[in-house]
XYZ file of C-alpha atoms in Angstrom:
474
model
C 1.126 -21.081 39.140
C -1.819 -23.104 38.117
C -2.045 -24.145 34.146
C -4.905 -22.721 32.323
C -7.167 -25.407 30.879
C -6.575 -25.695 27.203
C -8.400 -27.418 24.421
C -6.327 -28.004 21.126
C -7.977 -27.821 17.594
C -6.623 -29.275 14.368
C -8.590 -27.937 11.368
C -8.569 -29.343 8.169
C -6.388 -27.382 5.656
C -8.086 -24.378 3.619
C -10.225 -21.462 4.620
C -13.548 -22.669 4.534
C -12.510 -25.290 7.360
C -10.376 -22.787 9.294
C -13.518 -20.194 9.755
C -16.012 -22.293 11.400
C -13.787 -23.858 13.861
C -12.231 -20.228 14.855
C -15.761 -19.005 14.913
C -16.653 -21.887 17.113
C -13.801 -21.439 19.805
C -14.973 -17.702 19.839
C -18.341 -18.741 20.696
C -17.573 -21.455 23.106
C -14.909 -18.971 25.166
C -17.142 -16.388 25.433
C -19.695 -18.422 27.100
C -17.016 -20.528 28.796
C -13.961 -18.105 29.766
C -12.220 -20.652 32.204
C -10.790 -22.338 28.979
C -8.108 -21.198 26.365
C -7.887 -22.627 23.084
C -4.780 -23.442 20.801
C -5.030 -24.164 16.986
C -2.383 -26.415 15.344
C -2.515 -25.634 11.917
C -1.450 -28.586 9.006
C 0.129 -26.984 6.058
C 1.552 -28.150 2.694
C 2.556 -24.567 1.942
C 2.352 -21.085 3.119
C -0.662 -19.886 4.572
C -2.969 -17.740 2.161
C -3.145 -14.086 3.115
C -6.693 -14.797 4.267
C -5.809 -17.365 6.654
C -3.039 -15.573 8.077
C -5.055 -12.347 8.954
C -7.608 -14.564 10.885
C -4.991 -16.081 12.754
C -3.181 -12.739 13.458
C -6.260 -11.331 14.737
C -7.492 -13.724 17.344
C -8.507 -12.810 20.677
C -5.825 -13.437 23.529
C -7.518 -16.660 24.735
C -6.647 -18.359 21.364
C -3.349 -19.028 20.078
C -2.218 -21.101 17.003
C 0.918 -23.332 16.030
C 1.904 -23.764 12.298
C 3.108 -26.861 11.721
C 5.963 -27.506 9.427
C 4.878 -27.950 5.603
C 4.367 -31.278 4.603
C 6.339 -32.030 1.323
C 6.239 -34.332 -1.481
C 2.495 -35.247 -1.573
C 1.495 -38.411 -3.709
C 0.055 -37.759 -7.345
C -3.364 -38.944 -6.639
C -3.619 -36.127 -3.621
C -5.070 -33.622 -6.132
C -8.290 -34.192 -4.990
C -9.446 -31.825 -2.749
C -10.568 -33.987 0.372
C -7.534 -36.524 -0.366
C -5.216 -33.614 -0.297
C -6.722 -32.272 3.262
C -6.484 -35.733 4.891
C -2.894 -36.631 3.612
C -1.899 -33.331 4.605
C -3.010 -34.270 8.080
C -2.158 -37.555 8.027
C 1.803 -36.725 7.188
C 1.470 -33.933 10.080
C 1.046 -36.678 12.772
C 4.889 -36.730 13.855
C 4.774 -32.780 14.133
C 1.409 -32.563 15.546
C 2.736 -35.060 18.303
C 5.667 -32.574 19.124
C 3.192 -29.536 19.344
C 0.971 -31.737 21.637
C 3.971 -32.165 24.130
C 4.678 -28.690 23.974
C 1.353 -27.567 25.257
C 1.297 -30.287 27.802
C 4.014 -28.879 29.283
C 2.827 -25.328 29.426
C -0.933 -26.055 30.161
C -3.620 -28.291 31.345
C -4.754 -29.933 28.086
C -7.325 -31.767 27.930
C -8.840 -32.456 24.749
C -8.178 -32.566 20.779
C -10.940 -31.593 18.456
C -10.096 -32.367 14.802
C -11.407 -31.260 11.847
C -13.361 -33.273 9.012
C -10.097 -34.380 7.047
C -7.682 -34.185 10.426
C -9.397 -37.427 11.788
C -6.092 -39.037 12.016
C -5.368 -36.501 15.096
C -7.656 -39.204 17.131
C -4.630 -41.413 17.649
C -2.609 -38.585 18.659
C -4.977 -37.532 21.155
C -5.416 -41.317 22.534
C -1.707 -41.277 22.910
C -1.855 -38.674 25.087
C -4.531 -39.444 27.007
C -6.877 -36.460 25.708
C -10.354 -36.539 25.353
C -10.848 -36.422 21.350
C -13.788 -34.812 19.598
C -14.672 -34.175 15.866
C -15.686 -30.757 14.630
C -18.230 -31.255 11.710
C -18.964 -27.853 10.177
C -22.035 -29.101 8.003
C -25.129 -30.440 9.227
C -26.525 -33.327 10.917
C -28.212 -34.774 7.545
C -24.825 -34.910 5.931
C -23.047 -36.223 8.885
C -25.874 -38.954 9.400
C -25.283 -40.101 5.851
C -21.497 -40.143 6.165
C -21.211 -42.030 9.559
C -23.465 -44.541 7.954
C -21.413 -44.764 4.885
C -18.931 -47.739 6.177
C -21.900 -49.602 7.132
C -23.676 -49.254 3.414
C -19.790 -50.168 2.179
C -20.012 -53.210 4.147
C -23.357 -54.110 2.718
C -22.326 -54.025 -0.800
C -20.896 -57.327 -2.155
C -17.257 -57.358 -3.109
C -18.020 -57.868 -6.996
C -19.776 -54.747 -6.822
C -17.821 -51.778 -8.450
C -19.754 -48.828 -7.182
C -21.474 -48.049 -4.098
C -24.900 -47.356 -5.209
C -25.057 -49.524 -8.465
C -26.589 -51.960 -8.979
C -27.318 -53.025 -5.384
C -28.271 -49.461 -3.988
C -30.084 -47.478 -6.572
C -31.440 -44.975 -3.584
C -30.326 -44.537 0.141
C -32.773 -43.021 2.772
C -30.274 -41.364 5.324
C -31.228 -42.107 9.261
C -33.597 -39.688 10.515
C -34.902 -38.250 7.392
C -37.538 -38.571 4.640
C -34.879 -37.774 2.029
C -34.120 -40.539 -0.406
C -30.735 -39.768 -2.253
C -29.980 -41.009 -5.717
C -26.318 -41.441 -7.177
C -26.926 -38.043 -8.578
C -27.205 -36.257 -5.044
C -24.261 -37.882 -3.564
C -20.621 -36.324 -3.482
C -18.396 -36.946 -6.663
C -15.897 -39.043 -4.648
C -18.399 -41.507 -3.257
C -19.140 -42.234 -6.964
C -15.426 -43.219 -7.595
C -14.908 -47.276 -7.594
C -14.607 -48.717 -4.394
C -11.241 -50.091 -5.381
C -9.844 -46.501 -5.889
C -7.431 -44.584 -3.883
C -10.030 -41.588 -3.481
C -12.660 -43.653 -2.362
C -10.958 -45.572 0.018
C -9.490 -42.546 1.503
C -12.697 -40.660 2.006
C -14.134 -44.155 3.505
C -11.222 -44.172 5.996
C -12.127 -40.549 7.195
C -15.888 -41.568 7.500
C -14.620 -44.762 9.677
C -13.020 -42.898 12.196
C -16.012 -40.739 12.892
C -17.186 -43.387 15.412
C -14.272 -43.351 17.021
C -14.293 -39.939 18.826
C -15.675 -39.195 22.280
C -18.187 -36.665 20.979
C -19.128 -34.719 17.683
C -19.386 -30.959 17.387
C -22.123 -30.170 14.598
C -22.664 -26.925 13.291
C -26.639 -27.049 13.188
C -29.497 -26.470 15.600
C -32.449 -28.304 17.138
C -35.177 -26.413 15.002
C -33.234 -26.575 11.806
C -32.787 -30.591 11.889
C -34.818 -31.814 14.699
C -35.546 -35.411 13.460
C -31.738 -36.479 12.271
C -30.530 -34.817 15.714
C -33.107 -37.002 17.415
C -31.984 -40.072 16.019
C -28.204 -39.351 16.334
C -28.850 -38.743 19.882
C -30.977 -41.834 19.993
C -27.940 -43.991 18.570
C -25.569 -42.444 20.842
C -27.396 -43.557 24.110
C -28.280 -46.941 22.711
C -25.263 -48.266 21.021
C -22.507 -46.062 22.778
C -21.736 -43.854 19.831
C -20.104 -40.587 20.138
C -22.008 -37.603 21.873
C -23.681 -35.483 19.436
C -23.691 -31.762 20.487
C -25.574 -29.489 17.835
C -23.984 -25.976 18.882
C -24.901 -23.839 15.633
C -25.566 -21.695 13.853
C -21.737 -20.895 14.065
C -21.095 -18.032 11.567
C -19.048 -15.200 11.124
C -19.929 -11.876 12.449
C -17.980 -10.138 10.152
C -16.315 -10.627 6.628
C -12.912 -11.061 5.940
C -12.908 -8.777 2.987
C -10.925 -5.171 1.996
C -12.511 -2.189 3.566
C -13.013 -0.351 0.286
C -15.061 -3.343 -1.225
C -16.908 -3.422 2.026
C -18.173 0.161 1.458
C -18.550 -0.013 -2.161
C -21.217 -2.820 -1.562
C -22.685 -1.282 1.338
C -23.272 1.922 -0.068
C -24.994 0.489 -3.062
C -27.160 -1.486 -1.312
C -28.108 1.726 0.990
C -29.778 2.929 -2.253
C -31.948 0.045 -2.953
C -35.523 -0.636 -1.633
C -36.091 -3.223 0.982
C -35.711 -7.065 0.317
C -35.388 -5.845 -3.593
C -31.760 -7.233 -4.291
C -30.742 -10.729 -5.136
C -27.111 -11.637 -3.790
C -25.451 -14.239 -6.057
C -22.128 -15.971 -4.967
C -20.950 -19.435 -5.027
C -18.890 -19.369 -1.884
C -15.123 -18.944 -1.355
C -14.490 -21.604 -3.776
C -16.984 -21.994 -6.398
C -16.714 -21.491 -10.027
C -18.690 -21.980 -13.469
C -17.576 -22.409 -16.926
C -17.373 -19.610 -19.125
C -20.786 -20.965 -20.953
C -22.393 -20.984 -17.659
C -21.141 -17.764 -16.578
C -22.830 -16.009 -19.787
C -25.996 -18.002 -19.291
C -26.157 -16.644 -15.960
C -25.517 -13.176 -16.927
C -28.092 -12.897 -19.401
C -30.476 -14.754 -16.911
C -29.946 -11.928 -14.564
C -30.616 -9.283 -16.991
C -33.576 -10.962 -18.428
C -35.160 -11.075 -14.934
C -35.198 -7.371 -14.435
C -34.311 -7.422 -10.930
C -32.012 -5.658 -8.839
C -28.523 -7.880 -8.162
C -25.207 -7.750 -6.434
C -23.001 -10.545 -8.165
C -19.672 -11.726 -6.941
C -17.891 -13.044 -10.394
C -14.907 -15.306 -10.296
C -12.972 -16.032 -13.630
C -14.685 -19.097 -15.260
C -13.281 -22.764 -14.805
C -14.783 -26.238 -16.031
C -13.678 -27.432 -12.452
C -16.343 -26.219 -10.118
C -14.068 -25.617 -6.808
C -11.174 -24.314 -8.780
C -11.126 -21.203 -6.837
C -9.869 -22.746 -3.954
C -6.456 -23.977 -5.373
C -5.927 -21.369 -8.494
C -5.270 -17.858 -7.798
C -7.268 -15.265 -10.148
C -4.575 -13.260 -12.376
C -7.067 -12.418 -14.890
C -9.962 -9.689 -14.333
C -13.139 -11.606 -14.094
C -15.038 -8.765 -15.370
C -13.347 -9.439 -18.918
C -15.415 -12.978 -19.106
C -18.712 -11.296 -19.160
C -20.931 -10.811 -22.176
C -20.111 -7.874 -24.240
C -22.149 -4.935 -23.353
C -23.533 -6.420 -19.851
C -22.297 -4.103 -17.521
C -23.243 -1.163 -19.319
C -26.760 -2.684 -19.680
C -27.415 -3.673 -16.357
C -25.362 -0.705 -14.402
C -29.143 0.559 -13.316
C -29.975 -2.975 -11.850
C -26.729 -4.608 -10.776
C -23.849 -4.364 -9.124
C -21.049 -6.467 -10.439
C -17.721 -7.219 -7.857
C -14.613 -9.378 -8.582
C -13.892 -12.382 -6.764
C -14.887 -11.435 -3.157
C -17.557 -9.212 -1.395
C -18.561 -8.981 2.549
C -21.170 -11.639 2.369
C -22.176 -11.592 5.820
C -22.742 -7.969 5.704
C -24.487 -8.297 2.418
C -26.951 -11.136 3.725
C -28.022 -8.748 6.915
C -28.901 -5.798 4.741
C -32.511 -5.144 4.784
C -32.013 -4.510 0.725
C -31.188 -8.114 0.354
C -34.402 -10.341 -0.726
C -32.814 -13.471 -2.108
C -29.682 -15.296 -2.327
C -28.139 -17.440 -5.097
C -26.377 -20.012 -3.606
C -23.885 -22.817 -4.108
C -25.339 -24.343 -0.864
C -22.226 -24.539 1.087
C -23.399 -25.138 4.632
C -21.711 -21.776 6.195
C -23.437 -20.000 3.386
C -26.481 -21.700 4.244
C -26.761 -21.171 8.200
C -25.933 -17.170 6.921
C -28.858 -17.057 4.786
C -31.139 -18.803 7.684
C -29.717 -16.598 10.407
C -30.394 -13.456 8.379
C -33.729 -14.754 6.773
C -32.867 -14.841 3.184
C -34.610 -17.210 0.745
C -32.374 -19.180 -1.380
C -31.995 -20.039 -4.998
C -30.223 -23.459 -4.892
C -27.374 -23.890 -7.256
C -25.268 -27.031 -5.755
C -21.731 -27.480 -7.394
C -19.548 -29.838 -5.587
C -18.872 -31.711 -2.425
C -21.721 -32.181 -0.353
C -23.713 -29.340 -1.630
C -26.437 -31.533 -3.776
C -27.297 -33.280 -0.326
C -27.494 -29.676 1.214
C -29.626 -29.004 -1.527
C -32.187 -31.893 -1.134
C -32.462 -30.653 2.471
C -33.225 -27.145 1.486
C -35.992 -27.893 -1.148
C -37.440 -31.196 -0.003
C -37.465 -30.606 3.945
C -37.486 -27.039 4.734
C -38.612 -25.637 1.605
C -36.819 -22.347 1.815
C -35.904 -21.888 -1.712
C -36.079 -22.598 -5.142
C -33.956 -24.767 -7.122
C -32.520 -24.197 -10.707
C -32.994 -26.905 -13.266
C -29.946 -28.285 -15.319
C -30.524 -28.619 -19.233
C -30.300 -32.026 -20.107
C -28.587 -31.754 -23.217
C -26.231 -28.915 -22.358
C -25.356 -29.691 -18.771
C -25.796 -26.131 -17.766
C -28.661 -23.799 -16.233
C -30.142 -21.771 -19.186
C -30.793 -18.213 -18.883
C -34.492 -18.717 -19.405
C -34.284 -20.756 -15.850
C -32.177 -18.579 -14.412
C -34.830 -15.633 -14.984
C -37.386 -17.846 -14.014
C -35.809 -18.796 -10.766
C -35.125 -15.466 -9.743
C -38.688 -14.164 -10.177
C -40.123 -17.086 -8.231
C -37.659 -16.141 -5.290
C -38.148 -12.696 -5.534
C -41.853 -12.115 -6.358
C -45.267 -13.806 -6.034
C -47.079 -15.942 -3.569
C -44.576 -18.799 -3.816
C -42.003 -16.151 -2.699
C -43.952 -14.751 0.118
C -44.505 -18.834 1.445
C -40.739 -19.172 1.395
C -39.968 -15.959 3.133
C -42.366 -16.852 5.822
C -40.792 -20.226 6.539
C -37.152 -18.935 6.535
C -38.197 -16.052 8.872
C -39.175 -18.771 11.499
C -35.946 -20.744 11.015
C -34.349 -17.584 11.713
C -36.332 -16.805 14.779
C -35.387 -20.672 15.651
C -31.580 -19.730 15.169
C -31.835 -16.798 17.441
C -33.517 -18.508 20.226
C -31.123 -21.937 20.169
C -27.848 -19.579 20.411
C -29.496 -17.276 23.405
C -29.084 -18.209 26.987
C -30.851 -21.531 27.900
C -31.674 -22.300 24.197
C -30.524 -25.856 22.810
C -27.369 -24.598 21.149
C -26.249 -22.741 24.328
C -26.752 -25.836 26.400
C -24.862 -28.354 24.231
C -21.981 -26.147 24.870
C -22.531 -26.113 28.258
C -22.871 -29.558 28.081
C -19.440 -29.981 26.401
C -17.889 -27.724 28.735
C -18.982 -29.594 31.665
C -17.427 -32.796 30.168
C -14.288 -31.250 29.527
C -13.917 -29.431 32.701
C -14.330 -33.223 34.257
C -10.890 -33.986 32.562
């Protein structure tokens, strides 16, 4: 019996990394059904119910292998990026055994690694497999991170920090955006001698080792950056770049009763009248900031649908801390009663994909995670830009300075929070007036571009076909 041609995928740990890779696999197989895909999942504990549900509902041509749990991670691994990298690194022996098993059953041709699973590259090479990186964010941030090792080499050994004093600003190849130290992820602001910084730098160094990089973007969204990356590929034998996006979910992984509650409420609202407020699957704000956001939404007088989480001073705490308290208990006294005619407030989770696709939504207050950005672009929904952590401030610069499809909230210099007046002002800017109309026009154009890119013979469709042809040749 002829063995089926198989691709193995090793996602970085966590729901926000698993979802884009699963959606990519589905899209790839829909277009090229001669392949099968096997996910190999590194773990350091039991899978969350959400992850388990996603894996249990995979189509027949996608299966999965859960690797044994990694134990006794070092103390410094509590920073998210470092933890994900170490989980993947310590899973390499388990990964090798899983690859051996797949080779015995299938015609395994390639291994596709997540951003923090780059140690899987050496496993691919050991078994003479084609090796690819799946980059779930945009070409702009990829261009910065793949350049980071060169930037680091240019800084003198006496310099403690990357951007001070030798580099006060950085221009990303293929972009006119100038980044300051305020715009880059916190992990890069660590001392260059620190374990956190070195760990992330090692991830970025491995980017250039892959045969190709699959990026969740499309040509009309980031034309110049993609052009420069592809020129570099031709001129200096850099990895092939495949812009295959937008890859987004078709439906949310959310409880049915919450889905119905949100969508029924939206059905009773006017077209483009509601602001959706959500900080992604892991974003949180402090209690003080939660109150200011609440008062700002109330002050704006606009309709809103708000996903509230238990406040925390650590902006990505929802990734690691289960919510035992009721988030609604942290809202200002009387807020729910005062705003019951204008707003719907839900705890922790809501069906974001379905909400952004609803005709009543007129704006999205977002933390600027890339998946949320793409969902907003696909549905033509303008954004209020409120970045919290990781590469989100870089994404925010792209949205405001280049794409011009949103407005950005301003943080108060003294308190370090966004005041209620600023919240209300931003809501009104995105929901009414001439500025809103211009932003709405631009994001509608990008929405059309996204649809064209993924249609037959569109740029992303062709990129997937090119990748499939390469893989089929092995």
